[in-house]
């Protein structure tokens, strides 16, 4: 039986991710670890020609990864997590940046069908799986990394993230700071995780606070513009703002600076996107949500389970589930 990436990692005493980087980005690996991996590859006779190993009678052991962007750090982390897992199990990975365009998403699903690919991982703005996509599930499993409802369609799943619990946790954290006027700013209020908004509003209202919401595109300028408009129309400024992503968070900081309000003394700002972008503004943005790498790892493992469901093969238990952790920085922590 041919050696796998996992065999090489165990033989060298390193992680699968390290082996993957030696094969793809050797300059980023310490010399001692690189030598261990290269020796293990030589001793085991490992071949990294995934294309030859991925051919099967009914198609290709390859997975399409459809992400809105590859330049955004959050999606780049997702892509890396997926890559590390798929390579370790001998699957090819075909990644495409869709720019959030629904017509491109459907076009690539059609290509996945014609190529006989094993499965698809997708992050889409669709909040419910389009009915036109249901037919694809007869050919391969689809796993949504985004908050997209698969509507119970067989062979389609959504990555489970406890959004309702997160909404309640964030509300409790900010309420303890004395915040009482909350605003949730997101791309699509009606579609993006209604469980999150429900958990947030319920906890805030039970404590006697107010929780509003407004829509803004995933951009700095639009977030600043929409927050300014919200404040003018409501006649008041929230003392806690939760944004869907870091670009919106930076836009909120811009708006508040223009209003001569101090963060976090006057207003706390917290983002749901756990990416490196959160560390660029001043003050740095606090985040509470899953890391992109973790989403990629857990999502790709679950897709492999779906792909292998009909074969009787199972993967070892993952052990780690999606973790939702607070990284408190200057936008919520007065001590920063």
Tab-separated table of C-alpha atoms in Angstrom:
chain	number	residue	atom	x	y	z
A	1	UNK	CA	0.000	0.000	0.000
A	2	UNK	CA	1.396	3.410	-1.031
A	3	UNK	CA	2.597	5.701	1.742
A	4	UNK	CA	0.374	8.673	2.561
A	5	UNK	CA	1.141	12.143	3.826
A	6	UNK	CA	0.003	10.976	7.256
A	7	UNK	CA	2.512	8.088	7.156
A	8	UNK	CA	5.315	10.512	6.330
A	9	UNK	CA	4.312	12.826	9.182
A	10	UNK	CA	4.271	9.980	11.721
A	11	UNK	CA	7.606	8.608	10.472
A	12	UNK	CA	9.244	12.044	10.698
A	13	UNK	CA	7.626	12.916	14.015
A	14	UNK	CA	6.057	16.116	12.696
A	15	UNK	CA	2.562	17.347	11.873
A	16	UNK	CA	0.775	16.744	8.572
A	17	UNK	CA	0.778	20.505	8.024
A	18	UNK	CA	4.583	20.536	8.269
A	19	UNK	CA	4.903	17.799	5.638
A	20	UNK	CA	2.523	19.707	3.371
A	21	UNK	CA	4.619	22.862	3.710
A	22	UNK	CA	7.862	20.990	2.988
A	23	UNK	CA	6.311	19.818	-0.284
A	24	UNK	CA	4.770	23.148	-1.244
A	25	UNK	CA	6.667	25.909	0.601
A	26	UNK	CA	9.962	24.364	1.833
A	27	UNK	CA	11.539	27.766	2.443
A	28	UNK	CA	9.049	28.341	5.282
A	29	UNK	CA	10.091	25.210	7.224
A	30	UNK	CA	13.010	25.023	9.658
A	31	UNK	CA	15.987	23.105	8.237
A	32	UNK	CA	15.929	20.374	10.915
A	33	UNK	CA	12.236	19.605	10.314
A	34	UNK	CA	12.701	19.795	6.550
A	35	UNK	CA	15.500	17.211	6.644
A	36	UNK	CA	13.396	14.861	8.808
A	37	UNK	CA	10.509	15.061	6.343
A	38	UNK	CA	12.707	14.585	3.255
A	39	UNK	CA	14.377	11.544	4.852
A	40	UNK	CA	10.960	10.064	5.713
A	41	UNK	CA	9.757	10.629	2.129
A	42	UNK	CA	12.833	8.846	0.795
A	43	UNK	CA	12.582	5.911	3.231
A	44	UNK	CA	8.858	5.367	2.662
A	45	UNK	CA	8.974	5.937	-1.085
A	46	UNK	CA	6.216	8.555	-0.825
A	47	UNK	CA	4.996	10.084	-4.073
A	48	UNK	CA	3.420	13.540	-3.972
A	49	UNK	CA	1.896	13.080	-7.446
A	50	UNK	CA	-1.681	13.509	-6.224
A	51	UNK	CA	-3.114	13.489	-9.733
A	52	UNK	CA	-1.932	9.939	-10.396
A	53	UNK	CA	-3.234	8.773	-7.023
A	54	UNK	CA	-6.541	10.596	-7.389
A	55	UNK	CA	-7.807	8.947	-10.561
A	56	UNK	CA	-10.760	6.608	-10.024
A	57	UNK	CA	-13.139	4.756	-12.313
A	58	UNK	CA	-16.039	7.185	-11.994
A	59	UNK	CA	-14.109	10.453	-11.866
A	60	UNK	CA	-11.428	12.256	-9.931
A	61	UNK	CA	-10.649	12.260	-6.223
A	62	UNK	CA	-10.627	16.023	-6.193
A	63	UNK	CA	-12.618	18.660	-4.336
A	64	UNK	CA	-13.746	22.031	-5.660
A	65	UNK	CA	-13.289	24.829	-3.112
A	66	UNK	CA	-15.385	27.892	-3.960
A	67	UNK	CA	-14.533	30.951	-1.839
A	68	UNK	CA	-15.496	34.618	-2.326
A	69	UNK	CA	-11.835	35.712	-2.195
A	70	UNK	CA	-8.333	34.347	-1.797
A	71	UNK	CA	-6.755	37.692	-0.874
A	72	UNK	CA	-8.886	38.184	2.244
A	73	UNK	CA	-6.909	36.727	5.212
A	74	UNK	CA	-9.963	34.927	6.626
A	75	UNK	CA	-10.618	33.013	3.402
A	76	UNK	CA	-6.896	32.427	2.874
A	77	UNK	CA	-6.843	30.723	6.291
A	78	UNK	CA	-9.866	28.613	5.330
A	79	UNK	CA	-8.083	27.594	2.131
A	80	UNK	CA	-4.948	26.582	4.040
A	81	UNK	CA	-6.924	24.456	6.499
A	82	UNK	CA	-8.673	22.659	3.641
A	83	UNK	CA	-5.380	22.129	1.813
A	84	UNK	CA	-3.688	20.540	4.824
A	85	UNK	CA	-6.528	18.046	5.316
A	86	UNK	CA	-7.170	17.085	1.683
A	87	UNK	CA	-3.479	16.589	0.909
A	88	UNK	CA	-3.137	14.253	3.875
A	89	UNK	CA	-5.853	11.980	2.442
A	90	UNK	CA	-4.660	12.025	-1.172
A	91	UNK	CA	-7.266	14.404	-2.605
A	92	UNK	CA	-6.616	17.075	-5.174
A	93	UNK	CA	-7.888	20.547	-4.354
A	94	UNK	CA	-9.169	22.995	-6.969
A	95	UNK	CA	-9.755	26.446	-5.471
A	96	UNK	CA	-11.636	29.231	-7.235
A	97	UNK	CA	-12.338	32.805	-6.102
A	98	UNK	CA	-15.959	33.493	-7.059
A	99	UNK	CA	-15.997	37.152	-5.881
A	100	UNK	CA	-19.416	36.287	-4.413
A	101	UNK	CA	-20.958	36.079	-7.894
A	102	UNK	CA	-23.836	33.587	-7.912
A	103	UNK	CA	-23.561	32.897	-11.646
A	104	UNK	CA	-19.911	31.858	-11.210
A	105	UNK	CA	-20.817	29.579	-8.302
A	106	UNK	CA	-23.374	27.752	-10.430
A	107	UNK	CA	-20.985	27.630	-13.384
A	108	UNK	CA	-18.342	25.890	-11.283
A	109	UNK	CA	-20.868	23.461	-9.834
A	110	UNK	CA	-21.654	22.467	-13.416
A	111	UNK	CA	-17.930	21.990	-14.079
A	112	UNK	CA	-17.624	19.841	-10.948
A	113	UNK	CA	-20.371	17.615	-12.334
A	114	UNK	CA	-18.788	17.311	-15.780
A	115	UNK	CA	-15.356	16.573	-14.286
A	116	UNK	CA	-16.723	13.925	-11.933
A	117	UNK	CA	-15.284	15.565	-8.840
A	118	UNK	CA	-15.726	13.959	-5.441
A	119	UNK	CA	-17.291	16.921	-3.620
A	120	UNK	CA	-17.587	20.684	-3.199
A	121	UNK	CA	-16.833	23.038	-0.314
A	122	UNK	CA	-18.435	26.444	-0.780
A	123	UNK	CA	-18.731	29.748	1.054
A	124	UNK	CA	-21.616	31.682	-0.476
A	125	UNK	CA	-23.818	34.664	0.288
A	126	UNK	CA	-26.896	32.504	-0.374
A	127	UNK	CA	-28.731	32.008	2.922
A	128	UNK	CA	-30.733	29.114	1.508
A	129	UNK	CA	-29.499	26.614	-1.021
A	130	UNK	CA	-30.926	27.569	-4.458
A	131	UNK	CA	-33.367	24.987	-5.774
A	132	UNK	CA	-31.300	24.741	-8.975
A	133	UNK	CA	-28.407	23.325	-6.945
A	134	UNK	CA	-30.348	20.360	-5.588
A	135	UNK	CA	-29.681	18.282	-8.711
A	136	UNK	CA	-25.917	18.562	-8.187
A	137	UNK	CA	-26.221	16.693	-4.878
A	138	UNK	CA	-27.077	13.541	-6.800
A	139	UNK	CA	-23.537	13.627	-8.221
A	140	UNK	CA	-21.442	14.767	-5.259
A	141	UNK	CA	-21.865	16.093	-1.699
A	142	UNK	CA	-21.895	19.840	-1.064
A	143	UNK	CA	-20.785	21.264	2.274
A	144	UNK	CA	-21.542	24.913	3.020
A	145	UNK	CA	-18.862	26.691	5.032
A	146	UNK	CA	-21.164	29.717	5.177
A	147	UNK	CA	-24.405	30.161	7.078
A	148	UNK	CA	-26.446	28.589	4.278
A	149	UNK	CA	-29.470	26.400	4.986
A	150	UNK	CA	-29.280	23.196	2.870
A	151	UNK	CA	-33.057	22.794	3.351
A	152	UNK	CA	-32.763	19.126	4.245
A	153	UNK	CA	-31.554	18.148	0.765
A	154	UNK	CA	-29.749	14.774	0.892
A	155	UNK	CA	-25.983	14.982	0.365
A	156	UNK	CA	-25.892	18.670	1.344
A	157	UNK	CA	-24.837	19.944	4.765
A	158	UNK	CA	-23.976	23.161	6.566
A	159	UNK	CA	-20.954	23.448	8.838
A	160	UNK	CA	-22.474	23.516	12.342
A	161	UNK	CA	-21.635	26.690	14.280
A	162	UNK	CA	-23.694	27.565	17.409
A	163	UNK	CA	-24.583	31.113	16.310
A	164	UNK	CA	-27.440	31.541	18.786
A	165	UNK	CA	-25.159	30.694	21.694
A	166	UNK	CA	-22.559	33.122	20.360
A	167	UNK	CA	-25.094	35.967	20.194
A	168	UNK	CA	-26.003	35.432	23.825
A	169	UNK	CA	-22.341	35.217	24.916
A	170	UNK	CA	-21.387	38.453	23.167
A	171	UNK	CA	-24.381	40.258	24.681
A	172	UNK	CA	-23.469	39.064	28.180
A	173	UNK	CA	-19.828	40.112	27.756
A	174	UNK	CA	-20.732	43.653	26.668
A	175	UNK	CA	-23.565	44.022	29.195
A	176	UNK	CA	-21.051	43.360	31.974
A	177	UNK	CA	-19.157	46.419	30.740
A	178	UNK	CA	-22.269	48.512	31.276
A	179	UNK	CA	-23.262	48.671	27.591
A	180	UNK	CA	-27.008	49.046	27.034
A	181	UNK	CA	-27.514	50.364	23.464
A	182	UNK	CA	-26.477	47.675	20.980
A	183	UNK	CA	-26.287	47.765	17.194
A	184	UNK	CA	-25.701	44.771	14.930
A	185	UNK	CA	-24.331	45.773	11.521
A	186	UNK	CA	-24.236	43.057	8.833
A	187	UNK	CA	-24.457	42.429	5.084
A	188	UNK	CA	-27.864	40.799	5.234
A	189	UNK	CA	-29.778	41.168	8.486
A	190	UNK	CA	-32.630	38.869	7.466
A	191	UNK	CA	-30.383	36.139	6.129
A	192	UNK	CA	-27.099	36.170	8.046
A	193	UNK	CA	-27.519	33.866	10.992
A	194	UNK	CA	-30.956	34.789	12.308
A	195	UNK	CA	-30.078	32.597	15.320
A	196	UNK	CA	-27.210	34.943	16.179
A	197	UNK	CA	-29.395	38.049	16.030
A	198	UNK	CA	-32.134	36.341	18.056
A	199	UNK	CA	-29.644	35.301	20.766
A	200	UNK	CA	-28.139	38.775	20.870
A	201	UNK	CA	-31.473	40.625	21.045
A	202	UNK	CA	-33.018	38.280	23.591
A	203	UNK	CA	-30.127	38.570	26.048
A	204	UNK	CA	-29.854	42.355	25.667
A	205	UNK	CA	-33.599	42.906	26.086
A	206	UNK	CA	-33.790	40.646	29.133
A	207	UNK	CA	-31.203	42.927	30.770
A	208	UNK	CA	-33.280	46.007	29.955
A	209	UNK	CA	-31.140	47.121	27.027
A	210	UNK	CA	-31.939	47.989	23.407
A	211	UNK	CA	-30.649	46.145	20.346
A	212	UNK	CA	-31.039	47.605	16.869
A	213	UNK	CA	-29.672	46.445	13.546
A	214	UNK	CA	-28.824	47.869	10.155
A	215	UNK	CA	-27.517	46.599	6.854
A	216	UNK	CA	-24.156	47.554	5.340
A	217	UNK	CA	-22.075	46.047	2.564
A	218	UNK	CA	-18.859	44.278	3.468
A	219	UNK	CA	-16.751	47.399	2.975
A	220	UNK	CA	-15.189	50.068	5.146
A	221	UNK	CA	-16.844	53.033	3.398
A	222	UNK	CA	-20.348	51.580	3.363
A	223	UNK	CA	-20.167	50.585	7.044
A	224	UNK	CA	-19.094	54.120	8.014
A	225	UNK	CA	-21.831	55.646	5.870
A	226	UNK	CA	-24.571	53.367	7.206
A	227	UNK	CA	-23.574	53.890	10.859
A	228	UNK	CA	-23.666	57.671	10.328
A	229	UNK	CA	-27.115	57.342	8.773
A	230	UNK	CA	-28.354	55.119	11.609
A	231	UNK	CA	-27.189	57.616	14.244
A	232	UNK	CA	-28.862	60.536	12.443
A	233	UNK	CA	-32.167	58.729	11.975
A	234	UNK	CA	-32.333	57.256	15.483
A	235	UNK	CA	-31.072	60.388	17.199
A	236	UNK	CA	-28.648	58.422	19.361
A	237	UNK	CA	-25.331	56.578	19.142
A	238	UNK	CA	-25.035	52.951	20.288
A	239	UNK	CA	-22.506	52.175	22.984
A	240	UNK	CA	-21.783	48.706	21.516
A	241	UNK	CA	-21.506	47.820	17.813
A	242	UNK	CA	-21.128	44.240	16.535
A	243	UNK	CA	-20.086	43.815	12.898
A	244	UNK	CA	-20.154	40.812	10.611
A	245	UNK	CA	-16.604	41.323	9.295
A	246	UNK	CA	-13.421	43.297	9.893
A	247	UNK	CA	-13.880	45.710	6.979
A	248	UNK	CA	-17.164	46.791	8.535
A	249	UNK	CA	-15.456	47.030	11.924
A	250	UNK	CA	-12.832	49.380	10.493
A	251	UNK	CA	-15.622	51.454	8.924
A	252	UNK	CA	-17.325	51.742	12.307
A	253	UNK	CA	-14.076	52.994	13.850
A	254	UNK	CA	-13.854	55.591	11.062
A	255	UNK	CA	-17.415	56.765	11.657
A	256	UNK	CA	-16.954	57.031	15.423
A	257	UNK	CA	-13.721	59.011	15.025
A	258	UNK	CA	-15.603	61.438	12.784
A	259	UNK	CA	-18.182	61.868	15.543
A	260	UNK	CA	-15.365	62.497	18.059
A	261	UNK	CA	-16.329	59.414	20.048
A	262	UNK	CA	-13.674	57.346	21.794
A	263	UNK	CA	-13.321	53.560	21.419
A	264	UNK	CA	-13.846	51.705	23.698
A	265	UNK	CA	-14.594	54.345	26.375
A	266	UNK	CA	-17.715	55.642	24.577
A	267	UNK	CA	-18.438	52.786	22.193
A	268	UNK	CA	-17.223	49.163	22.113
A	269	UNK	CA	-16.714	47.526	18.718
A	270	UNK	CA	-16.551	43.751	18.193
A	271	UNK	CA	-16.333	41.670	14.989
A	272	UNK	CA	-17.524	38.151	14.211
A	273	UNK	CA	-14.728	37.541	11.680
A	274	UNK	CA	-11.605	36.092	13.256
A	275	UNK	CA	-8.949	37.184	10.741
A	276	UNK	CA	-5.638	39.017	10.847
A	277	UNK	CA	-7.307	42.107	9.428
A	278	UNK	CA	-8.654	42.749	12.923
A	279	UNK	CA	-5.132	43.660	14.068
A	280	UNK	CA	-4.586	46.414	11.485
A	281	UNK	CA	-6.817	49.313	12.686
A	282	UNK	CA	-6.154	51.497	15.725
A	283	UNK	CA	-7.403	50.420	18.166
A	284	UNK	CA	-7.189	46.776	17.151
A	285	UNK	CA	-10.560	45.065	16.780
A	286	UNK	CA	-11.808	42.518	19.300
A	287	UNK	CA	-13.169	39.380	17.616
A	288	UNK	CA	-15.347	36.514	18.725
A	289	UNK	CA	-15.812	33.673	16.293
A	290	UNK	CA	-14.154	30.685	14.626
A	291	UNK	CA	-10.745	31.037	12.990
A	292	UNK	CA	-10.608	30.588	9.240
A	293	UNK	CA	-8.107	27.725	9.543
A	294	UNK	CA	-10.390	25.834	11.918
A	295	UNK	CA	-13.364	26.297	9.586
A	296	UNK	CA	-11.275	24.853	6.749
A	297	UNK	CA	-10.062	21.849	8.742
A	298	UNK	CA	-13.434	20.889	10.231
A	299	UNK	CA	-15.320	21.577	6.992
A	300	UNK	CA	-13.013	19.473	4.827
A	301	UNK	CA	-13.037	16.599	7.327
A	302	UNK	CA	-16.829	16.602	7.322
A	303	UNK	CA	-16.925	16.648	3.514
A	304	UNK	CA	-14.600	13.625	3.391
A	305	UNK	CA	-17.010	11.832	5.744
A	306	UNK	CA	-19.831	12.561	3.295
A	307	UNK	CA	-17.759	11.428	0.302
A	308	UNK	CA	-16.853	8.152	1.985
A	309	UNK	CA	-20.281	7.506	3.489
A	310	UNK	CA	-21.258	5.136	0.693
A	311	UNK	CA	-17.992	3.183	0.800
A	312	UNK	CA	-18.064	2.125	4.432
A	313	UNK	CA	-14.760	3.935	5.047
A	314	UNK	CA	-14.586	6.217	8.055
A	315	UNK	CA	-12.048	8.783	9.195
A	316	UNK	CA	-10.625	8.830	12.728
A	317	UNK	CA	-12.556	11.149	15.071
A	318	UNK	CA	-11.414	14.733	14.655
A	319	UNK	CA	-11.480	15.579	18.340
A	320	UNK	CA	-11.787	19.330	17.784
A	321	UNK	CA	-15.068	21.037	16.965
A	322	UNK	CA	-15.586	24.630	15.868
A	323	UNK	CA	-14.431	26.776	18.763
A	324	UNK	CA	-15.918	30.223	19.386
A	325	UNK	CA	-13.452	32.174	21.463
A	326	UNK	CA	-13.118	35.831	22.417
A	327	UNK	CA	-9.934	37.669	21.485
A	328	UNK	CA	-10.271	40.931	23.415
A	329	UNK	CA	-8.309	43.847	22.022
A	330	UNK	CA	-8.415	47.628	22.215
A	331	UNK	CA	-11.874	48.070	20.670
A	332	UNK	CA	-13.601	46.560	23.721
A	333	UNK	CA	-10.964	46.467	26.454
A	334	UNK	CA	-10.448	49.821	28.172
A	335	UNK	CA	-7.187	48.544	29.664
A	336	UNK	CA	-5.614	48.160	26.204
